[in-house]
mmCIF file of C-alpha atoms in Angstrom:
data_model
loop_
_atom_site.group_PDB
_atom_site.id
_atom_site.type_symbol
_atom_site.label_atom_id
_atom_site.label_comp_id
_atom_site.label_asym_id
_atom_site.label_seq_id
_atom_site.Cartn_x
_atom_site.Cartn_y
_atom_site.Cartn_z
ATOM 1 C CA MET A 1 23.721 219.412 -13.158
ATOM 2 C CA GLY A 2 26.197 220.553 -15.967
ATOM 3 C CA SER A 3 29.339 219.588 -14.456
ATOM 4 C CA VAL A 4 28.317 215.876 -13.340
ATOM 5 C CA LYS A 5 27.272 215.578 -17.237
ATOM 6 C CA VAL A 6 30.718 216.673 -18.069
ATOM 7 C CA THR A 7 32.290 214.049 -15.700
ATOM 8 C CA ALA A 8 30.356 211.435 -17.101
ATOM 9 C CA CYS A 9 31.136 211.832 -20.561
ATOM 10 C CA CYS A 10 34.865 212.011 -19.455
ATOM 11 C CA ARG A 11 34.580 208.550 -18.098
ATOM 12 C CA GLN A 12 33.132 207.662 -21.723
ATOM 13 C CA LEU A 13 35.718 209.197 -23.444
ATOM 14 C CA PHE A 14 38.268 207.385 -21.430
ATOM 15 C CA LEU A 15 37.043 204.284 -22.132
ATOM 16 C CA PRO A 16 38.425 203.861 -25.544
ATOM 17 C CA HIS A 17 42.203 204.533 -24.401
ATOM 18 C CA ALA A 18 41.869 202.773 -21.048
ATOM 19 C CA ARG A 19 43.290 199.237 -22.678
ATOM 20 C CA ALA A 20 46.000 200.947 -24.283
ATOM 21 C CA LEU A 21 46.878 202.558 -21.224
ATOM 22 C CA ALA A 22 46.904 199.716 -19.535
ATOM 23 C CA LEU A 23 49.214 197.984 -21.926
ATOM 24 C CA THR A 24 51.787 200.727 -21.450
ATOM 25 C CA THR A 25 51.800 200.566 -17.932
ATOM 26 C CA LYS A 26 52.288 196.864 -18.074
ATOM 27 C CA MET A 27 55.602 197.354 -19.998
ATOM 28 C CA ALA A 28 57.114 199.128 -16.832
ATOM 29 C CA SER A 29 59.109 196.827 -14.711
ATOM 30 C CA SER A 30 57.518 198.372 -11.485
ATOM 31 C CA GLY A 31 54.051 198.263 -13.175
ATOM 32 C CA ASN A 32 54.832 194.613 -13.815
ATOM 33 C CA ILE A 33 54.987 193.981 -9.721
ATOM 34 C CA ILE A 34 52.096 196.019 -8.933
ATOM 35 C CA CYS A 35 49.917 194.079 -11.611
ATOM 36 C CA SER A 36 50.880 190.782 -10.221
ATOM 37 C CA LEU A 37 49.975 191.612 -6.618
ATOM 38 C CA ARG A 38 46.856 192.975 -7.850
ATOM 39 C CA ARG A 39 46.224 189.809 -10.026
ATOM 40 C CA ASN A 40 47.049 187.634 -6.739
ATOM 41 C CA LEU A 41 44.731 189.859 -4.620
ATOM 42 C CA SER A 42 42.047 189.481 -7.229
ATOM 43 C CA SER A 43 42.505 185.654 -7.704
ATOM 44 C CA SER A 44 41.965 185.319 -3.785
ATOM 45 C CA SER A 45 38.860 187.513 -3.658
ATOM 46 C CA ARG A 46 37.594 185.044 -6.624
ATOM 47 C CA LEU A 47 38.251 182.004 -4.479
ATOM 48 C CA ARG A 48 36.172 183.513 -1.560
ATOM 49 C CA SER A 49 32.579 181.523 -1.214
ATOM 50 C CA SER A 50 31.934 183.219 2.255
ATOM 51 C CA MET A 51 32.436 186.335 4.243
ATOM 52 C CA PRO A 52 31.763 188.075 7.439
ATOM 53 C CA ALA A 53 28.633 190.030 7.199
ATOM 54 C CA TRP A 54 25.544 191.225 9.406
ATOM 55 C CA VAL A 55 22.407 190.054 8.000
ATOM 56 C CA ILE A 56 18.581 189.868 8.885
ATOM 57 C CA ASP A 57 16.714 186.810 8.171
ATOM 58 C CA GLU A 58 13.440 188.615 8.835
ATOM 59 C CA TYR A 59 12.029 192.271 9.185
ATOM 60 C CA GLY A 60 11.835 193.105 12.660
ATOM 61 C CA ASN A 61 13.543 195.133 15.264
ATOM 62 C CA ASN A 62 17.091 195.313 16.562
ATOM 63 C CA GLY A 63 16.968 191.592 17.594
ATOM 64 C CA VAL A 64 16.828 190.152 13.831
ATOM 65 C CA LEU A 65 20.552 191.683 13.077
ATOM 66 C CA ARG A 66 22.422 188.558 12.962
ATOM 67 C CA PHE A 67 26.405 188.230 12.497
ATOM 68 C CA THR A 68 27.514 185.412 10.419
ATOM 69 C CA GLU A 69 30.904 184.313 9.194
ATOM 70 C CA ASP A 70 29.422 182.676 6.276
ATOM 71 C CA ALA A 71 27.471 185.251 4.213
ATOM 72 C CA THR A 72 27.798 184.529 0.649
ATOM 73 C CA ALA A 73 30.761 186.243 -0.768
ATOM 74 C CA PRO A 74 30.033 188.681 -3.831
ATOM 75 C CA SER A 75 32.056 188.188 -7.050
ATOM 76 C CA VAL A 76 32.377 189.640 -10.383
ATOM 77 C CA ASN A 77 29.931 188.052 -12.528
ATOM 78 C CA SER A 78 29.631 190.470 -15.420
ATOM 79 C CA ALA A 79 31.781 192.865 -17.574
ATOM 80 C CA SER A 80 30.691 196.284 -15.898
ATOM 81 C CA GLU A 81 31.151 195.259 -11.845
ATOM 82 C CA VAL A 82 33.414 195.988 -9.407
ATOM 83 C CA LEU A 83 34.171 193.982 -6.512
ATOM 84 C CA ILE A 84 35.206 196.249 -3.112
ATOM 85 C CA GLN A 85 36.631 195.423 -0.121
ATOM 86 C CA VAL A 86 34.744 197.435 2.443
ATOM 87 C CA HIS A 87 36.845 199.519 4.877
ATOM 88 C CA ALA A 88 33.915 201.634 6.479
ATOM 89 C CA ALA A 89 30.405 201.942 6.090
ATOM 90 C CA SER A 90 27.676 204.244 7.570
ATOM 91 C CA LEU A 91 24.126 203.631 8.629
ATOM 92 C CA ASN A 92 21.020 205.751 7.582
ATOM 93 C CA PRO A 93 17.539 206.282 8.780
ATOM 94 C CA LEU A 94 16.813 204.585 5.585
ATOM 95 C CA ASP A 95 18.546 201.071 7.145
ATOM 96 C CA ILE A 96 16.389 201.397 9.975
ATOM 97 C CA SER A 97 13.239 201.623 8.058
ATOM 98 C CA MET A 98 14.534 198.480 5.736
ATOM 99 C CA ARG A 99 15.176 196.723 8.693
ATOM 100 C CA ARG A 100 11.480 196.810 9.807
ATOM 101 C CA GLY A 101 10.356 196.078 6.131
ATOM 102 C CA TYR A 102 10.078 199.641 4.398
ATOM 103 C CA GLY A 103 9.877 199.291 0.706
ATOM 104 C CA SER A 104 10.094 195.124 0.948
ATOM 105 C CA ASN A 105 7.453 194.694 -1.861
ATOM 106 C CA LEU A 106 9.241 196.788 -4.680
ATOM 107 C CA LEU A 107 12.726 195.888 -3.615
ATOM 108 C CA LYS A 108 12.126 192.195 -3.589
ATOM 109 C CA LEU A 109 10.589 192.634 -7.194
ATOM 110 C CA ARG A 110 13.482 194.534 -8.296
ATOM 111 C CA ARG A 111 15.808 191.935 -7.083
ATOM 112 C CA ASP A 112 14.058 189.357 -8.520
ATOM 113 C CA PRO A 113 11.382 190.007 -11.099
ATOM 114 C CA VAL A 114 9.986 186.397 -10.798
ATOM 115 C CA SER A 115 9.634 186.663 -7.100
ATOM 116 C CA LEU A 116 6.151 188.536 -7.457
ATOM 117 C CA GLY A 117 3.833 186.904 -4.797
ATOM 118 C CA GLN A 118 6.747 184.870 -2.928
ATOM 119 C CA ASN A 119 7.192 185.440 0.746
ATOM 120 C CA GLY A 120 10.790 185.698 2.429
ATOM 121 C CA GLY A 121 12.770 184.965 -1.089
ATOM 122 C CA GLU A 122 14.992 188.123 -0.287
ATOM 123 C CA PHE A 123 16.557 186.783 2.845
ATOM 124 C CA PRO A 124 19.447 187.230 3.988
ATOM 125 C CA ILE A 125 19.590 190.897 3.395
ATOM 126 C CA ILE A 126 22.866 192.938 4.220
ATOM 127 C CA LEU A 127 21.887 196.392 5.083
ATOM 128 C CA GLY A 128 24.252 199.720 4.820
ATOM 129 C CA ARG A 129 23.875 201.925 1.703
ATOM 130 C CA ASP A 130 27.335 203.764 2.207
ATOM 131 C CA VAL A 131 30.901 202.361 1.401
ATOM 132 C CA SER A 132 34.240 203.057 1.335
ATOM 133 C CA GLY A 133 36.818 201.000 0.577
ATOM 134 C CA MET A 134 39.509 199.310 -2.107
ATOM 135 C CA VAL A 135 38.837 197.584 -5.609
ATOM 136 C CA LEU A 136 39.346 194.010 -5.698
ATOM 137 C CA ASP A 137 38.600 192.739 -8.765
ATOM 138 C CA CYS A 138 36.829 194.319 -11.739
ATOM 139 C CA GLY A 139 35.160 192.961 -14.847
ATOM 140 C CA SER A 140 36.438 192.756 -18.373
ATOM 141 C CA GLY A 141 34.520 195.775 -19.419
ATOM 142 C CA VAL A 142 35.808 198.259 -16.375
ATOM 143 C CA THR A 143 38.143 200.727 -17.532
ATOM 144 C CA HIS A 144 37.647 203.845 -15.036
ATOM 145 C CA PHE A 145 38.969 201.612 -12.155
ATOM 146 C CA LYS A 146 41.497 198.856 -11.271
ATOM 147 C CA PRO A 147 42.414 196.593 -8.323
ATOM 148 C CA GLY A 148 43.870 198.918 -5.522
ATOM 149 C CA ASP A 149 42.119 201.904 -6.106
ATOM 150 C CA GLU A 150 40.163 203.615 -3.301
ATOM 151 C CA VAL A 151 36.836 204.301 -3.870
ATOM 152 C CA TRP A 152 33.364 205.153 -2.294
ATOM 153 C CA ALA A 153 29.728 204.362 -3.280
ATOM 154 C CA ALA A 154 25.972 204.788 -2.671
ATOM 155 C CA ILE A 155 24.534 201.063 -2.606
ATOM 156 C CA PRO A 156 21.161 201.027 -4.559
ATOM 157 C CA PRO A 157 18.498 199.903 -1.664
ATOM 158 C CA TRP A 158 17.822 196.554 -3.585
ATOM 159 C CA LYS A 159 21.388 195.454 -3.694
ATOM 160 C CA GLN A 160 23.311 193.687 -0.650
ATOM 161 C CA GLY A 161 24.862 196.393 1.441
ATOM 162 C CA SER A 162 27.896 197.289 3.285
ATOM 163 C CA LEU A 163 27.891 195.745 6.505
ATOM 164 C CA ALA A 164 30.129 193.025 5.208
ATOM 165 C CA GLU A 165 33.590 192.427 4.104
ATOM 166 C CA MET A 166 32.902 192.739 0.326
ATOM 167 C CA VAL A 167 30.027 194.674 -1.830
ATOM 168 C CA ASN A 168 29.492 194.025 -5.477
ATOM 169 C CA LEU A 169 28.650 197.268 -7.877
ATOM 170 C CA THR A 170 28.617 198.197 -11.155
ATOM 171 C CA GLU A 171 31.118 200.795 -12.530
ATOM 172 C CA TYR A 172 28.759 203.430 -12.966
ATOM 173 C CA GLU A 173 27.722 203.147 -9.198
ATOM 174 C CA VAL A 174 31.327 203.931 -8.044
ATOM 175 C CA SER A 175 33.580 206.869 -7.629
ATOM 176 C CA HIS A 176 37.185 207.631 -6.530
ATOM 177 C CA LYS A 177 37.085 208.465 -3.057
ATOM 178 C CA PRO A 178 38.655 211.799 -2.094
ATOM 179 C CA ARG A 179 42.117 211.744 -1.559
ATOM 180 C CA SER A 180 41.845 214.119 1.596
ATOM 181 C CA LEU A 181 39.537 211.922 3.536
ATOM 182 C CA SER A 182 39.950 208.644 5.660
ATOM 183 C CA HIS A 183 37.768 205.749 4.865
ATOM 184 C CA ARG A 184 36.293 206.660 7.951
ATOM 185 C CA GLU A 185 35.434 210.082 6.804
ATOM 186 C CA ALA A 186 34.465 208.987 3.312
ATOM 187 C CA ALA A 187 31.653 206.962 4.366
ATOM 188 C CA SER A 188 29.780 209.317 5.865
ATOM 189 C CA ILE A 189 28.962 210.822 2.242
ATOM 190 C CA PRO A 190 27.769 209.104 -0.446
ATOM 191 C CA TYR A 191 24.184 208.324 0.517
ATOM 192 C CA VAL A 192 23.590 211.778 1.838
ATOM 193 C CA ALA A 193 25.436 213.067 -1.097
ATOM 194 C CA ALA A 194 23.174 211.185 -3.629
ATOM 195 C CA THR A 195 19.968 211.933 -2.087
ATOM 196 C CA ALA A 196 20.742 215.788 -1.570
ATOM 197 C CA LEU A 197 21.623 216.218 -5.297
ATOM 198 C CA SER A 198 18.574 213.883 -6.278
ATOM 199 C CA ALA A 199 16.556 216.586 -4.531
ATOM 200 C CA LEU A 200 18.228 219.518 -5.035
ATOM 201 C CA VAL A 201 19.130 219.323 -8.794
ATOM 202 C CA ASN A 202 16.780 216.582 -10.184
ATOM 203 C CA ALA A 203 13.759 217.852 -8.436
ATOM 204 C CA GLY A 204 14.559 221.306 -7.335
ATOM 205 C CA GLY A 205 16.230 222.355 -10.445
ATOM 206 C CA LEU A 206 19.530 223.820 -8.859
ATOM 207 C CA CYS A 207 22.891 223.703 -9.757
ATOM 208 C CA ARG A 208 26.074 225.548 -9.296
ATOM 209 C CA ASN A 209 25.528 227.760 -12.333
ATOM 210 C CA ASN A 210 22.234 228.928 -11.173
ATOM 211 C CA CYS A 211 22.491 229.013 -7.430
ATOM 212 C CA THR A 212 23.968 232.353 -6.626
ATOM 213 C CA ASN A 213 21.626 234.207 -4.064
ATOM 214 C CA LYS A 214 18.908 232.113 -4.752
ATOM 215 C CA ARG A 215 17.095 231.655 -0.900
ATOM 216 C CA VAL A 216 17.019 227.898 0.078
ATOM 217 C CA LEU A 217 14.904 226.509 3.199
ATOM 218 C CA ILE A 218 16.013 223.269 4.462
ATOM 219 C CA THR A 219 13.661 221.933 7.372
ATOM 220 C CA GLY A 220 15.612 218.895 9.853
ATOM 221 C CA GLY A 221 19.113 220.750 8.793
ATOM 222 C CA SER A 222 21.181 218.613 11.134
ATOM 223 C CA GLY A 223 21.007 215.387 10.115
ATOM 224 C CA GLY A 224 23.036 213.610 7.207
ATOM 225 C CA VAL A 225 21.178 215.023 4.283
ATOM 226 C CA GLY A 226 20.996 218.647 5.740
ATOM 227 C CA THR A 227 24.297 218.936 6.770
ATOM 228 C CA PHE A 228 25.664 218.133 3.452
ATOM 229 C CA SER A 229 23.040 219.947 1.448
ATOM 230 C CA ILE A 230 24.228 223.457 3.574
ATOM 231 C CA GLN A 231 27.647 223.049 2.344
ATOM 232 C CA LEU A 232 26.629 221.875 -1.492
ATOM 233 C CA LEU A 233 24.363 224.868 -1.485
ATOM 234 C CA LYS A 234 26.570 227.513 0.217
ATOM 235 C CA ALA A 235 29.531 225.944 -2.328
ATOM 236 C CA TRP A 236 27.133 226.882 -5.174
ATOM 237 C CA GLY A 237 26.586 230.324 -3.716
ATOM 238 C CA ALA A 238 22.768 230.038 -2.286
ATOM 239 C CA HIS A 239 21.765 231.593 0.545
ATOM 240 C CA VAL A 240 20.422 228.919 2.917
ATOM 241 C CA THR A 241 18.454 228.958 6.076
ATOM 242 C CA VAL A 242 17.689 226.124 8.208
ATOM 243 C CA THR A 243 15.245 224.693 10.904
ATOM 244 C CA CYS A 244 17.042 222.713 13.704
ATOM 245 C CA SER A 245 17.086 222.450 17.727
ATOM 246 C CA HIS A 246 18.918 224.892 19.564
ATOM 247 C CA ASN A 247 21.635 222.476 20.365
ATOM 248 C CA ALA A 248 22.478 222.120 16.768
ATOM 249 C CA GLU A 249 22.651 225.554 15.929
ATOM 250 C CA GLY A 250 26.305 226.042 16.355
ATOM 251 C CA LEU A 251 27.160 222.874 14.269
ATOM 252 C CA VAL A 252 25.006 223.844 10.808
ATOM 253 C CA ARG A 253 26.091 227.835 11.478
ATOM 254 C CA GLY A 254 29.575 226.233 11.461
ATOM 255 C CA LEU A 255 28.830 224.513 7.906
ATOM 256 C CA GLY A 256 27.807 227.963 6.601
ATOM 257 C CA ALA A 257 23.843 228.211 7.527
ATOM 258 C CA ASP A 258 23.015 232.140 6.833
ATOM 259 C CA GLU A 259 19.898 231.984 9.066
ATOM 260 C CA VAL A 260 18.714 229.226 11.519
ATOM 261 C CA VAL A 261 15.038 229.078 13.308
ATOM 262 C CA ASP A 262 15.131 226.681 16.579
ATOM 263 C CA TYR A 263 11.713 224.714 15.824
ATOM 264 C CA THR A 264 11.597 223.903 19.841
ATOM 265 C CA ALA A 265 11.882 227.856 20.607
ATOM 266 C CA GLY A 266 7.961 228.566 19.448
ATOM 267 C CA ASP A 267 5.812 228.650 16.160
ATOM 268 C CA VAL A 268 8.337 227.879 13.391
ATOM 269 C CA ALA A 269 5.841 228.738 10.644
ATOM 270 C CA THR A 270 5.465 232.236 11.859
ATOM 271 C CA GLU A 271 9.198 232.842 12.663
ATOM 272 C CA LEU A 272 9.949 231.759 8.796
ATOM 273 C CA GLY A 273 7.011 233.706 7.573
ATOM 274 C CA LEU A 274 8.646 237.010 8.880
ATOM 275 C CA LEU A 275 11.797 236.182 6.474
ATOM 276 C CA GLU A 276 11.939 236.798 2.827
ATOM 277 C CA LYS A 277 10.229 234.188 1.010
ATOM 278 C CA PHE A 278 12.543 231.212 -0.878
ATOM 279 C CA ASP A 279 13.090 229.951 -4.238
ATOM 280 C CA VAL A 280 13.436 226.043 -3.000
ATOM 281 C CA ILE A 281 12.174 224.614 0.076
ATOM 282 C CA LEU A 282 14.133 221.060 0.894
ATOM 283 C CA ASP A 283 12.017 219.234 3.418
ATOM 284 C CA ASN A 284 13.540 216.476 5.804
ATOM 285 C CA VAL A 285 10.899 216.316 8.227
ATOM 286 C CA GLY A 286 7.513 215.622 6.719
ATOM 287 C CA GLY A 287 4.314 215.475 8.843
ATOM 288 C CA ASP A 288 2.529 218.846 9.070
ATOM 289 C CA SER A 289 5.306 220.923 7.724
ATOM 290 C CA GLU A 290 4.118 220.549 4.246
ATOM 291 C CA GLN A 291 1.042 222.515 5.379
ATOM 292 C CA TRP A 292 2.578 225.478 6.358
ATOM 293 C CA ALA A 293 5.899 225.634 4.145
ATOM 294 C CA LEU A 294 4.356 225.689 0.686
ATOM 295 C CA GLY A 295 3.296 228.908 2.001
ATOM 296 C CA LEU A 296 6.614 230.252 2.164
ATOM 297 C CA LEU A 297 7.623 230.051 -1.314
ATOM 298 C CA LYS A 298 7.644 233.023 -4.034
ATOM 299 C CA SER A 299 4.729 232.791 -5.961
ATOM 300 C CA TRP A 300 4.977 232.600 -9.925
ATOM 301 C CA SER A 301 8.569 232.508 -10.087
ATOM 302 C CA GLY A 302 9.382 229.038 -10.475
ATOM 303 C CA ALA A 303 9.690 228.084 -6.751
ATOM 304 C CA LYS A 304 9.869 224.459 -5.649
ATOM 305 C CA TYR A 305 8.886 222.568 -2.267
ATOM 306 C CA VAL A 306 10.683 219.298 -2.516
ATOM 307 C CA THR A 307 9.747 216.849 0.121
ATOM 308 C CA LEU A 308 12.262 213.659 1.034
ATOM 309 C CA VAL A 309 9.270 212.143 2.881
ATOM 310 C CA THR A 310 7.032 210.499 0.559
ATOM 311 C CA PRO A 311 4.305 207.845 0.668
ATOM 312 C CA PHE A 312 5.086 205.972 -2.295
ATOM 313 C CA LEU A 313 7.090 202.859 -0.911
ATOM 314 C CA LEU A 314 4.496 202.593 2.112
ATOM 315 C CA ASN A 315 1.715 202.515 -0.259
ATOM 316 C CA ILE A 316 2.931 199.768 -1.981
ATOM 317 C CA ASP A 317 3.702 198.150 1.032
ATOM 318 C CA SER A 318 0.218 198.380 2.373
ATOM 319 C CA MET A 319 -1.826 198.394 -1.128
ATOM 320 C CA GLY A 320 0.498 196.082 -2.991
ATOM 321 C CA LEU A 321 2.310 197.181 -6.306
ATOM 322 C CA LEU A 322 -0.130 197.958 -8.748
ATOM 323 C CA GLU A 323 -2.610 199.816 -6.471
ATOM 324 C CA GLY A 324 0.084 201.543 -4.299
ATOM 325 C CA ALA A 325 1.974 203.096 -7.410
ATOM 326 C CA VAL A 326 -1.406 203.938 -8.836
ATOM 327 C CA HIS A 327 -2.413 205.602 -5.605
ATOM 328 C CA SER A 328 0.824 207.137 -4.995
ATOM 329 C CA GLY A 329 0.880 208.838 -8.530
ATOM 330 C CA LEU A 330 -2.593 210.167 -8.092
ATOM 331 C CA ASN A 331 -1.631 211.686 -4.724
ATOM 332 C CA LEU A 332 1.025 213.476 -6.239
ATOM 333 C CA HIS A 333 -0.513 214.636 -9.123
ATOM 334 C CA GLN A 334 -3.485 215.862 -7.302
ATOM 335 C CA LYS A 335 -0.992 218.118 -4.969
ATOM 336 C CA ALA A 336 1.363 219.315 -7.842
ATOM 337 C CA ILE A 337 -1.717 220.572 -9.696
ATOM 338 C CA THR A 338 -3.194 222.183 -6.607
ATOM 339 C CA ASN A 339 0.295 224.244 -5.928
ATOM 340 C CA MET A 340 0.855 224.976 -9.491
ATOM 341 C CA CYS A 341 -2.731 226.654 -9.584
ATOM 342 C CA ASN A 342 -0.998 228.971 -6.490
ATOM 343 C CA GLY A 343 2.157 229.438 -8.411
ATOM 344 C CA VAL A 344 4.759 227.002 -6.785
ATOM 345 C CA PHE A 345 5.884 223.708 -7.673
ATOM 346 C CA TYR A 346 5.276 220.401 -5.595
ATOM 347 C CA ARG A 347 7.972 217.425 -5.968
ATOM 348 C CA TRP A 348 9.098 214.448 -4.438
ATOM 349 C CA GLY A 349 12.779 213.497 -4.074
ATOM 350 C CA PHE A 350 14.165 210.263 -3.992
ATOM 351 C CA TYR A 351 17.586 208.515 -3.060
ATOM 352 C CA ALA A 352 19.543 207.697 -6.680
ATOM 353 C CA PRO A 353 22.752 206.305 -6.467
ATOM 354 C CA ASP A 354 25.239 207.859 -9.140
ATOM 355 C CA GLY A 355 28.736 207.399 -9.628
ATOM 356 C CA PRO A 356 29.493 210.566 -11.740
ATOM 357 C CA ALA A 357 27.785 212.492 -9.203
ATOM 358 C CA LEU A 358 29.914 211.545 -6.715
ATOM 359 C CA ASP A 359 32.950 212.425 -8.571
ATOM 360 C CA GLU A 360 32.015 216.270 -8.516
ATOM 361 C CA VAL A 361 31.440 215.969 -4.783
ATOM 362 C CA SER A 362 34.927 214.201 -4.563
ATOM 363 C CA GLN A 363 36.501 217.271 -6.085
ATOM 364 C CA LEU A 364 34.300 219.417 -3.882
ATOM 365 C CA VAL A 365 35.720 217.511 -0.698
ATOM 366 C CA ASP A 366 39.156 217.728 -1.942
ATOM 367 C CA ALA A 367 38.902 221.386 -2.195
ATOM 368 C CA GLY A 368 37.771 221.954 1.292
ATOM 369 C CA LYS A 369 34.032 223.268 0.393
ATOM 370 C CA ILE A 370 32.575 220.010 1.765
ATOM 371 C CA LEU A 371 33.669 218.499 5.187
ATOM 372 C CA PRO A 372 32.310 214.941 6.537
ATOM 373 C CA VAL A 373 30.172 215.373 9.225
ATOM 374 C CA VAL A 374 30.555 212.072 11.710
ATOM 375 C CA GLU A 375 28.932 211.972 14.973
ATOM 376 C CA ASP A 376 29.618 208.394 16.085
ATOM 377 C CA THR A 377 32.283 205.487 15.057
ATOM 378 C CA PHE A 378 31.356 202.128 15.744
ATOM 379 C CA LEU A 379 33.123 198.851 15.312
ATOM 380 C CA PHE A 380 32.078 196.135 13.048
ATOM 381 C CA SER A 381 31.505 194.164 16.171
ATOM 382 C CA GLN A 382 29.012 196.840 17.535
ATOM 383 C CA VAL A 383 26.606 197.074 14.550
ATOM 384 C CA PRO A 384 23.450 196.736 16.921
ATOM 385 C CA LEU A 385 24.805 199.624 18.846
ATOM 386 C CA ALA A 386 24.999 201.633 15.919
ATOM 387 C CA PHE A 387 21.552 200.864 14.783
ATOM 388 C CA GLN A 388 20.119 201.527 18.342
ATOM 389 C CA LYS A 389 22.119 205.318 18.233
ATOM 390 C CA VAL A 390 20.496 206.052 14.613
ATOM 391 C CA GLU A 391 17.102 204.524 15.834
ATOM 392 C CA ARG A 392 17.147 207.287 18.577
ATOM 393 C CA GLY A 393 16.936 210.177 15.921
ATOM 394 C CA HIS A 394 17.816 213.596 16.465
ATOM 395 C CA ALA A 395 21.265 212.997 14.320
ATOM 396 C CA ARG A 396 24.337 215.448 14.230
ATOM 397 C CA GLY A 397 25.352 214.145 11.263
ATOM 398 C CA LYS A 398 26.376 210.668 10.597
ATOM 399 C CA THR A 399 26.997 207.206 12.374
ATOM 400 C CA VAL A 400 30.037 205.409 10.845
ATOM 401 C CA VAL A 401 31.042 201.650 11.224
ATOM 402 C CA THR A 402 34.630 200.815 10.589
ATOM 403 C CA VAL A 403 34.890 197.307 8.946
ATOM 404 C CA ALA A 404 38.404 196.221 7.499
ATOM 405 C CA GLN A 405 40.276 198.779 9.853
ATOM 406 C CA GLU A 406 38.804 198.827 13.310
ATOM 407 C CA GLU A 407 39.682 202.286 15.106
ATOM 408 C CA GLU A 408 39.728 202.185 18.889
ATOM 409 C CA GLY A 409 37.006 204.130 20.859
ATOM 410 C CA THR A 410 33.578 205.435 19.694
ATOM 411 C CA GLY A 411 31.687 208.635 19.411
ATOM 412 C CA VAL A 412 33.391 211.154 17.456
ATOM 413 C CA THR A 413 31.484 214.243 18.223
ATOM 414 C CA GLU A 414 30.938 217.286 16.163
ATOM 415 C CA GLU A 415 32.593 219.312 18.335
ATOM 416 C CA GLU A 416 35.828 217.312 18.269
ATOM 417 C CA GLY A 417 35.479 217.280 14.491
ATOM 418 C CA VAL A 418 35.230 221.289 14.387
ATOM 419 C CA THR A 419 38.581 221.405 16.645
ATOM 420 C CA ASN A 420 40.026 218.852 14.223
ATOM 421 C CA ASN A 421 38.926 220.791 11.019
ATOM 422 C CA LYS A 422 37.055 217.978 9.956
ATOM 423 C CA ILE A 423 33.279 218.125 11.195
#
């Protein structure tokens, strides 16, 4: 995605001038006051050894969630790190899966390479992959952010998550929050944005410069990734077809979907087969959809099928690291070759946190081209209820948890969002 590369380059070009800019700012009296306040705030955060958080000490159902006031507080330990006070977080199906142990073998190894073969060393784990909040402290090499900045980020799955007072990330995983959004709204976007961009751009080969009039099919379009993808693709000029249930049709059409097929009304494969074939299919559903969806692509024209439902981590969980990785690689290779012989490309998409990519998303949000889709909001004290909501499935957007600033009430529906011009 060309514009993302430009943004990343701008960050690098900014670095040599940042210290000079900071020195100039400190010379102003008002700047001295601000810097003094920020130093006090940063010093306070460094002294903290514990913090409130929701943790798990074992894998399992919702009963393993535990609130504690004594979770280990993160601190800045390297030049590139950014310490963030969490104002809001949100939950994704990945959090439900990780609570059950999904990906634990590979993620444990990524957290601690010397833990291979050991059991239980990864606990306690803090879940939550979305964060919107304020910078508390920065490493000596951080020049793109400063204490007091409002930021958002998608958190890598091997790092401690956002269902806590603070979270520690690298500068390259963080982005400035859109000015037009509250923290509650902003927290609904980073994970789905990172996942959609990885799938559509890295695997699907789409970008704003080549998307005009491309036909894209999104299966399972009413969830977080689907609702974000609809808006992104429409901002880039694509023609978007979505599958969802009847009661989500108003939502996805309101986000810009050109055609909507109700998968509960009959044979969805037959109905989609009556339409013009597609350039890209983004599959959020998995299961048997792969069997009929591949036939909906344009043959011998570079069309791509990208699925976000892959067996990679499941294979590693059940077979072990080496055997699971080899089995997954062979599976992907076989499917890719088979479908290439039929004139289409078969690819897997993965969640890939990326701060510079969120910079571009922030611009689209502030331009009004992407809206937050918040289905429900829960207080920090209600995290188990938020997990139950996500676990029931059939999402119509995102489930958000307010952390630093608890808001009254729960349940901001997409209908209410449309009324307020914020979905």
